[in-house]
């Protein structure tokens, strides 16, 4: 069955960096677009970034553009999110999510990981 | 970005009762509308995609309808395990979610 397991979260000071990873199994990782979606404590869901199946194209929410970089290693079935210049408003649980269809990116999230908490605080 | 507005923000209903949640988009999203539930402390789960298609493994008491700017999620007979926050999400353009509807048992 599909499994997505995030890691790399923690507490970090404003302006510092953190790298999240998501280990995928149970499906052909290299065939699917992948996303990061975040949820601030007690708040709703916000899409963060998308990477297409072969890594050739990426998209970002305006709030993270220029600070965050999504990448993937298809040989290791792993998704990453490099987060630089972190701000207190980036504090959230970060979920990796699989795109539903193996063509392009439908932006439908059919499987989600359990999430990794990132806390940005001085 | 397209704004998604859900109503109500919360509701309480008895087991076995019918529950309806609405979602309105700030512009036409055709049928690119999806519904998720998130149980307390858990990750979201896909319920409905493309406005009315039931995701595999989701109970048939869940249904979706609508197109354009107005959409509805219906639970035909509320069960205790349906206690959750429900989110709509448009996939027509840069993904955006509604603010959520918290469903509780009366």
PDB file of C-alpha atoms in Angstrom:
ATOM      1  CA  UNK A   1       0.000   0.000   0.000  1.00  0.00           C
ATOM      2  CA  UNK A   2       1.046   3.611  -0.516  1.00  0.00           C
ATOM      3  CA  UNK A   3       3.142   5.028   2.313  1.00  0.00           C
ATOM      4  CA  UNK A   4       4.568   8.509   2.671  1.00  0.00           C
ATOM      5  CA  UNK A   5       6.777   9.241   5.669  1.00  0.00           C
ATOM      6  CA  UNK A   6       8.046  12.756   6.331  1.00  0.00           C
ATOM      7  CA  UNK A   7      11.122  13.589   8.364  1.00  0.00           C
ATOM      8  CA  UNK A   8      13.395  16.517   9.132  1.00  0.00           C
ATOM      9  CA  UNK A   9      11.080  18.797  11.068  1.00  0.00           C
ATOM     10  CA  UNK A  10      12.058  20.580  14.255  1.00  0.00           C
ATOM     11  CA  UNK A  11      12.547  23.927  15.935  1.00  0.00           C
ATOM     12  CA  UNK A  12      14.570  26.558  14.097  1.00  0.00           C
ATOM     13  CA  UNK A  13      15.269  30.269  14.549  1.00  0.00           C
ATOM     14  CA  UNK A  14      13.913  32.824  12.098  1.00  0.00           C
ATOM     15  CA  UNK A  15      16.186  33.287   9.090  1.00  0.00           C
ATOM     16  CA  UNK A  16      17.638  29.791   9.349  1.00  0.00           C
ATOM     17  CA  UNK A  17      17.167  26.791   7.056  1.00  0.00           C
ATOM     18  CA  UNK A  18      15.660  23.327   7.310  1.00  0.00           C
ATOM     19  CA  UNK A  19      15.299  20.437   4.888  1.00  0.00           C
ATOM     20  CA  UNK A  20      12.306  18.118   4.940  1.00  0.00           C
ATOM     21  CA  UNK A  21      12.275  14.694   3.329  1.00  0.00           C
ATOM     22  CA  UNK A  22       9.464  12.335   2.398  1.00  0.00           C
ATOM     23  CA  UNK A  23      10.148   8.636   1.839  1.00  0.00           C
ATOM     24  CA  UNK A  24       7.670   7.053  -0.556  1.00  0.00           C
ATOM     25  CA  UNK A  25       6.759   3.398  -1.042  1.00  0.00           C
ATOM     26  CA  UNK A  26       3.974   1.251  -2.426  1.00  0.00           C
ATOM     27  CA  UNK A  27       3.730   2.937  -5.840  1.00  0.00           C
ATOM     28  CA  UNK A  28       5.927   3.837  -8.806  1.00  0.00           C
ATOM     29  CA  UNK A  29       7.277   7.080  -7.335  1.00  0.00           C
ATOM     30  CA  UNK A  30       8.939   8.223 -10.560  1.00  0.00           C
ATOM     31  CA  UNK A  31       5.580   8.285 -12.385  1.00  0.00           C
ATOM     32  CA  UNK A  32       3.732  10.766 -10.162  1.00  0.00           C
ATOM     33  CA  UNK A  33       3.845  14.432  -9.392  1.00  0.00           C
ATOM     34  CA  UNK A  34       4.339  15.179  -5.705  1.00  0.00           C
ATOM     35  CA  UNK A  35       3.300  18.063  -3.493  1.00  0.00           C
ATOM     36  CA  UNK A  36       3.956  19.698  -0.153  1.00  0.00           C
ATOM     37  CA  UNK A  37       0.937  21.041   1.755  1.00  0.00           C
ATOM     38  CA  UNK A  38       1.178  22.746   5.138  1.00  0.00           C
ATOM     39  CA  UNK A  39      -1.139  23.419   8.059  1.00  0.00           C
ATOM     40  CA  UNK A  40      -0.397  26.053  10.682  1.00  0.00           C
ATOM     41  CA  UNK A  41      -1.455  25.084  14.222  1.00  0.00           C
ATOM     42  CA  UNK A  42      -5.250  25.155  14.475  1.00  0.00           C
ATOM     43  CA  UNK A  43      -5.588  26.461  10.908  1.00  0.00           C
ATOM     44  CA  UNK A  44      -6.561  25.141   7.493  1.00  0.00           C
ATOM     45  CA  UNK A  45      -4.610  23.581   4.661  1.00  0.00           C
ATOM     46  CA  UNK A  46      -2.361  25.533   2.298  1.00  0.00           C
ATOM     47  CA  UNK A  47      -0.618  24.145  -0.753  1.00  0.00           C
ATOM     48  CA  UNK A  48       3.122  24.900  -0.821  1.00  0.00           C
ATOM     49  CA  UNK A  49       4.809  23.336  -3.846  1.00  0.00           C
ATOM     50  CA  UNK A  50       4.580  20.824  -6.697  1.00  0.00           C
ATOM     51  CA  UNK A  51       7.198  18.875  -8.592  1.00  0.00           C
ATOM     52  CA  UNK A  52       6.391  16.934 -11.741  1.00  0.00           C
ATOM     53  CA  UNK A  53       7.257  13.257 -12.010  1.00  0.00           C
ATOM     54  CA  UNK A  54      10.633  13.661 -13.700  1.00  0.00           C
ATOM     55  CA  UNK A  55      11.568  16.763 -11.731  1.00  0.00           C
ATOM     56  CA  UNK A  56      11.568  18.876 -14.896  1.00  0.00           C
ATOM     57  CA  UNK A  57       9.072  21.404 -13.613  1.00  0.00           C
ATOM     58  CA  UNK A  58       8.229  22.885 -10.249  1.00  0.00           C
ATOM     59  CA  UNK A  59       5.583  25.309  -8.959  1.00  0.00           C
ATOM     60  CA  UNK A  60       5.354  27.278  -5.719  1.00  0.00           C
ATOM     61  CA  UNK A  61       2.896  29.240  -3.650  1.00  0.00           C
ATOM     62  CA  UNK A  62       3.700  32.956  -3.729  1.00  0.00           C
ATOM     63  CA  UNK A  63       4.326  32.923   0.025  1.00  0.00           C
ATOM     64  CA  UNK A  64       7.356  30.608  -0.342  1.00  0.00           C
ATOM     65  CA  UNK A  65       8.627  31.440  -3.826  1.00  0.00           C
ATOM     66  CA  UNK A  66      12.328  32.245  -3.780  1.00  0.00           C
ATOM     67  CA  UNK A  67      12.796  30.779  -0.287  1.00  0.00           C
ATOM     68  CA  UNK A  68      11.706  27.131  -0.640  1.00  0.00           C
ATOM     69  CA  UNK A  69      12.916  24.562  -3.179  1.00  0.00           C
ATOM     70  CA  UNK A  70      11.152  21.293  -3.911  1.00  0.00           C
ATOM     71  CA  UNK A  71      13.224  18.456  -5.357  1.00  0.00           C
ATOM     72  CA  UNK A  72      13.103  14.690  -5.744  1.00  0.00           C
ATOM     73  CA  UNK A  73      15.422  11.718  -6.071  1.00  0.00           C
ATOM     74  CA  UNK A  74      13.587   9.119  -8.123  1.00  0.00           C
ATOM     75  CA  UNK A  75      16.388   6.578  -7.594  1.00  0.00           C
ATOM     76  CA  UNK A  76      15.731   6.732  -3.836  1.00  0.00           C
ATOM     77  CA  UNK A  77      11.947   7.327  -3.950  1.00  0.00           C
ATOM     78  CA  UNK A  78      12.407  10.472  -1.904  1.00  0.00           C
ATOM     79  CA  UNK A  79      10.906  13.955  -2.024  1.00  0.00           C
ATOM     80  CA  UNK A  80      12.573  16.966  -0.429  1.00  0.00           C
ATOM     81  CA  UNK A  81      11.686  20.502   0.599  1.00  0.00           C
ATOM     82  CA  UNK A  82      14.587  22.856   1.233  1.00  0.00           C
ATOM     83  CA  UNK A  83      13.337  25.771   3.325  1.00  0.00           C
ATOM     84  CA  UNK A  84      15.561  28.847   3.588  1.00  0.00           C
ATOM     85  CA  UNK A  85      15.045  32.234   5.243  1.00  0.00           C
ATOM     86  CA  UNK A  86      12.389  30.752   7.485  1.00  0.00           C
ATOM     87  CA  UNK A  87       9.819  33.050   9.082  1.00  0.00           C
ATOM     88  CA  UNK A  88       7.613  32.597  12.109  1.00  0.00           C
ATOM     89  CA  UNK A  89       4.618  32.349   9.765  1.00  0.00           C
ATOM     90  CA  UNK A  90       6.157  29.215   8.217  1.00  0.00           C
ATOM     91  CA  UNK A  91       5.415  27.346  11.462  1.00  0.00           C
ATOM     92  CA  UNK A  92       3.196  24.423  10.445  1.00  0.00           C
ATOM     93  CA  UNK A  93       2.835  20.717   9.973  1.00  0.00           C
ATOM     94  CA  UNK A  94       4.195  19.945   6.523  1.00  0.00           C
ATOM     95  CA  UNK A  95       2.567  17.069   4.631  1.00  0.00           C
ATOM     96  CA  UNK A  96       3.874  15.438   1.497  1.00  0.00           C
ATOM     97  CA  UNK A  97       1.091  14.317  -0.809  1.00  0.00           C
ATOM     98  CA  UNK A  98       0.916  12.216  -3.944  1.00  0.00           C
ATOM     99  CA  UNK A  99      -0.817  13.450  -7.086  1.00  0.00           C
ATOM    100  CA  UNK A 100      -3.700  11.214  -8.125  1.00  0.00           C
ATOM    101  CA  UNK A 101      -2.824  10.618 -11.786  1.00  0.00           C
ATOM    102  CA  UNK A 102       0.426   9.532 -13.423  1.00  0.00           C
ATOM    103  CA  UNK A 103       0.164  12.072 -16.224  1.00  0.00           C
ATOM    104  CA  UNK A 104       1.135  15.676 -15.598  1.00  0.00           C
ATOM    105  CA  UNK A 105      -0.232  16.993 -12.300  1.00  0.00           C
ATOM    106  CA  UNK A 106      -3.938  16.993 -11.524  1.00  0.00           C
ATOM    107  CA  UNK A 107      -3.399  18.760  -8.167  1.00  0.00           C
ATOM    108  CA  UNK A 108      -5.658  16.152  -6.565  1.00  0.00           C
ATOM    109  CA  UNK A 109      -3.971  14.759  -3.466  1.00  0.00           C
ATOM    110  CA  UNK A 110      -4.914  11.090  -3.075  1.00  0.00           C
ATOM    111  CA  UNK A 111      -2.398  10.009  -0.430  1.00  0.00           C
ATOM    112  CA  UNK A 112      -0.866  12.027   2.376  1.00  0.00           C
ATOM    113  CA  UNK A 113       1.908  11.429   4.855  1.00  0.00           C
ATOM    114  CA  UNK A 114       1.444  11.889   8.598  1.00  0.00           C
ATOM    115  CA  UNK A 115       3.230  15.223   8.505  1.00  0.00           C
ATOM    116  CA  UNK A 116       6.339  16.799  10.023  1.00  0.00           C
ATOM    117  CA  UNK A 117       6.116  19.757  12.399  1.00  0.00           C
ATOM    118  CA  UNK A 118       8.294  22.778  11.687  1.00  0.00           C
ATOM    119  CA  UNK A 119       8.420  25.437  14.385  1.00  0.00           C
ATOM    120  CA  UNK A 120      10.108  28.741  13.606  1.00  0.00           C
ATOM    121  CA  UNK A 121      10.709  30.656  16.800  1.00  0.00           C
ATOM    122  CA  UNK A 122      13.321  32.839  18.425  1.00  0.00           C
TER     123      UNK A 122
ATOM    124  CA  UNK B   1      -5.620  32.993  -6.400  1.00  0.00           C
ATOM    125  CA  UNK B   2      -9.135  31.557  -6.396  1.00  0.00           C
ATOM    126  CA  UNK B   3     -10.811  31.937  -3.001  1.00  0.00           C
ATOM    127  CA  UNK B   4     -12.860  29.033  -1.641  1.00  0.00           C
ATOM    128  CA  UNK B   5     -15.565  29.697   0.949  1.00  0.00           C
ATOM    129  CA  UNK B   6     -17.282  26.921   2.884  1.00  0.00           C
ATOM    130  CA  UNK B   7     -20.454  27.048   4.919  1.00  0.00           C
ATOM    131  CA  UNK B   8     -21.205  26.431   7.629  1.00  0.00           C
ATOM    132  CA  UNK B   9     -17.940  26.698   9.584  1.00  0.00           C
ATOM    133  CA  UNK B  10     -19.222  24.061  11.969  1.00  0.00           C
ATOM    134  CA  UNK B  11     -22.278  21.895  12.480  1.00  0.00           C
ATOM    135  CA  UNK B  12     -23.648  19.365  14.895  1.00  0.00           C
ATOM    136  CA  UNK B  13     -26.020  16.601  13.797  1.00  0.00           C
ATOM    137  CA  UNK B  14     -27.396  13.341  15.141  1.00  0.00           C
ATOM    138  CA  UNK B  15     -26.195   9.932  14.023  1.00  0.00           C
ATOM    139  CA  UNK B  16     -28.150   8.827  10.986  1.00  0.00           C
ATOM    140  CA  UNK B  17     -29.054  12.340   9.895  1.00  0.00           C
ATOM    141  CA  UNK B  18     -28.232  13.912   6.539  1.00  0.00           C
ATOM    142  CA  UNK B  19     -25.461  16.516   6.483  1.00  0.00           C
ATOM    143  CA  UNK B  20     -24.769  19.042   3.742  1.00  0.00           C
ATOM    144  CA  UNK B  21     -21.721  21.271   3.378  1.00  0.00           C
ATOM    145  CA  UNK B  22     -21.433  23.897   0.670  1.00  0.00           C
ATOM    146  CA  UNK B  23     -18.372  25.346  -1.027  1.00  0.00           C
ATOM    147  CA  UNK B  24     -18.284  28.426  -3.236  1.00  0.00           C
ATOM    148  CA  UNK B  25     -15.430  29.427  -5.518  1.00  0.00           C
ATOM    149  CA  UNK B  26     -14.617  33.063  -6.276  1.00  0.00           C
ATOM    150  CA  UNK B  27     -14.491  32.191  -9.980  1.00  0.00           C
ATOM    151  CA  UNK B  28     -15.485  29.361 -12.257  1.00  0.00           C
ATOM    152  CA  UNK B  29     -13.503  26.182 -11.507  1.00  0.00           C
ATOM    153  CA  UNK B  30     -15.622  23.976 -13.798  1.00  0.00           C
ATOM    154  CA  UNK B  31     -15.630  20.577 -12.091  1.00  0.00           C
ATOM    155  CA  UNK B  32     -12.110  20.815 -10.683  1.00  0.00           C
ATOM    156  CA  UNK B  33     -13.314  20.549  -7.104  1.00  0.00           C
ATOM    157  CA  UNK B  34     -12.253  18.008  -4.495  1.00  0.00           C
ATOM    158  CA  UNK B  35     -13.299  17.190  -0.944  1.00  0.00           C
ATOM    159  CA  UNK B  36     -11.158  15.927   1.935  1.00  0.00           C
ATOM    160  CA  UNK B  37     -11.821  14.977   5.512  1.00  0.00           C
ATOM    161  CA  UNK B  38      -9.342  15.374   8.336  1.00  0.00           C
ATOM    162  CA  UNK B  39     -10.004  13.529  11.564  1.00  0.00           C
ATOM    163  CA  UNK B  40      -8.564  15.098  14.725  1.00  0.00           C
ATOM    164  CA  UNK B  41      -4.794  14.720  14.834  1.00  0.00           C
ATOM    165  CA  UNK B  42      -4.669  12.857  11.520  1.00  0.00           C
ATOM    166  CA  UNK B  43      -3.660  13.564   7.944  1.00  0.00           C
ATOM    167  CA  UNK B  44      -6.309  14.620   5.404  1.00  0.00           C
ATOM    168  CA  UNK B  45      -7.978  11.955   3.254  1.00  0.00           C
ATOM    169  CA  UNK B  46      -9.426  12.351  -0.241  1.00  0.00           C
ATOM    170  CA  UNK B  47     -13.188  11.721  -0.358  1.00  0.00           C
ATOM    171  CA  UNK B  48     -14.464  13.136  -3.639  1.00  0.00           C
ATOM    172  CA  UNK B  49     -12.635  14.355  -6.734  1.00  0.00           C
ATOM    173  CA  UNK B  50     -13.816  16.084  -9.896  1.00  0.00           C
ATOM    174  CA  UNK B  51     -16.860  17.357  -7.972  1.00  0.00           C
ATOM    175  CA  UNK B  52     -18.731  14.048  -7.848  1.00  0.00           C
ATOM    176  CA  UNK B  53     -16.396  11.051  -8.232  1.00  0.00           C
ATOM    177  CA  UNK B  54     -16.026   8.919  -5.121  1.00  0.00           C
ATOM    178  CA  UNK B  55     -12.443   8.025  -4.228  1.00  0.00           C
ATOM    179  CA  UNK B  56     -11.842   4.272  -3.941  1.00  0.00           C
ATOM    180  CA  UNK B  57     -12.614   2.863  -0.483  1.00  0.00           C
ATOM    181  CA  UNK B  58     -14.785   5.814   0.565  1.00  0.00           C
ATOM    182  CA  UNK B  59     -18.245   4.814   1.860  1.00  0.00           C
ATOM    183  CA  UNK B  60     -21.137   5.454  -0.498  1.00  0.00           C
ATOM    184  CA  UNK B  61     -22.897   7.670   2.073  1.00  0.00           C
ATOM    185  CA  UNK B  62     -20.571  10.428   0.866  1.00  0.00           C
ATOM    186  CA  UNK B  63     -21.514  12.219  -2.356  1.00  0.00           C
ATOM    187  CA  UNK B  64     -20.593  15.412  -4.131  1.00  0.00           C
ATOM    188  CA  UNK B  65     -22.327  17.635  -6.640  1.00  0.00           C
ATOM    189  CA  UNK B  66     -22.026  20.961  -8.373  1.00  0.00           C
ATOM    190  CA  UNK B  67     -20.041  22.731 -11.067  1.00  0.00           C
ATOM    191  CA  UNK B  68     -18.784  26.205 -11.852  1.00  0.00           C
ATOM    192  CA  UNK B  69     -18.742  28.095  -8.563  1.00  0.00           C
ATOM    193  CA  UNK B  70     -21.160  26.214  -6.285  1.00  0.00           C
ATOM    194  CA  UNK B  71     -20.557  22.753  -4.852  1.00  0.00           C
ATOM    195  CA  UNK B  72     -22.038  20.491  -2.195  1.00  0.00           C
ATOM    196  CA  UNK B  73     -20.768  17.592  -0.107  1.00  0.00           C
ATOM    197  CA  UNK B  74     -23.495  15.397   1.353  1.00  0.00           C
ATOM    198  CA  UNK B  75     -23.262  12.701   4.007  1.00  0.00           C
ATOM    199  CA  UNK B  76     -26.511  10.771   3.651  1.00  0.00           C
ATOM    200  CA  UNK B  77     -26.444   9.166   7.105  1.00  0.00           C
ATOM    201  CA  UNK B  78     -23.952  10.613   9.575  1.00  0.00           C
ATOM    202  CA  UNK B  79     -21.836   8.059  11.434  1.00  0.00           C
ATOM    203  CA  UNK B  80     -19.645   8.549  14.544  1.00  0.00           C
ATOM    204  CA  UNK B  81     -16.495   7.987  12.482  1.00  0.00           C
ATOM    205  CA  UNK B  82     -17.445  10.957  10.287  1.00  0.00           C
ATOM    206  CA  UNK B  83     -16.508  13.406  13.050  1.00  0.00           C
ATOM    207  CA  UNK B  84     -13.880  15.476  11.270  1.00  0.00           C
ATOM    208  CA  UNK B  85     -13.132  18.748   9.565  1.00  0.00           C
ATOM    209  CA  UNK B  86     -14.063  18.763   5.889  1.00  0.00           C
ATOM    210  CA  UNK B  87     -12.226  20.834   3.291  1.00  0.00           C
ATOM    211  CA  UNK B  88     -13.016  21.646  -0.314  1.00  0.00           C
ATOM    212  CA  UNK B  89     -10.127  22.333  -2.694  1.00  0.00           C
ATOM    213  CA  UNK B  90     -10.026  23.592  -6.259  1.00  0.00           C
ATOM    214  CA  UNK B  91      -7.552  22.050  -8.685  1.00  0.00           C
ATOM    215  CA  UNK B  92      -8.421  24.298 -11.625  1.00  0.00           C
ATOM    216  CA  UNK B  93      -5.432  26.562 -10.994  1.00  0.00           C
ATOM    217  CA  UNK B  94      -2.945  27.080  -8.147  1.00  0.00           C
ATOM    218  CA  UNK B  95      -4.521  24.812  -5.510  1.00  0.00           C
ATOM    219  CA  UNK B  96      -6.506  26.529  -2.771  1.00  0.00           C
ATOM    220  CA  UNK B  97      -8.615  25.123   0.051  1.00  0.00           C
ATOM    221  CA  UNK B  98     -11.722  26.274   1.836  1.00  0.00           C
ATOM    222  CA  UNK B  99     -11.391  27.213   5.498  1.00  0.00           C
ATOM    223  CA  UNK B 100     -12.944  23.947   6.660  1.00  0.00           C
ATOM    224  CA  UNK B 101     -16.230  22.759   8.173  1.00  0.00           C
ATOM    225  CA  UNK B 102     -16.061  21.012  11.534  1.00  0.00           C
ATOM    226  CA  UNK B 103     -18.659  18.238  11.880  1.00  0.00           C
ATOM    227  CA  UNK B 104     -19.622  16.952  15.311  1.00  0.00           C
ATOM    228  CA  UNK B 105     -22.192  14.498  16.656  1.00  0.00           C
ATOM    229  CA  UNK B 106     -25.117  15.963  18.582  1.00  0.00           C
TER     230      UNK B 106
END
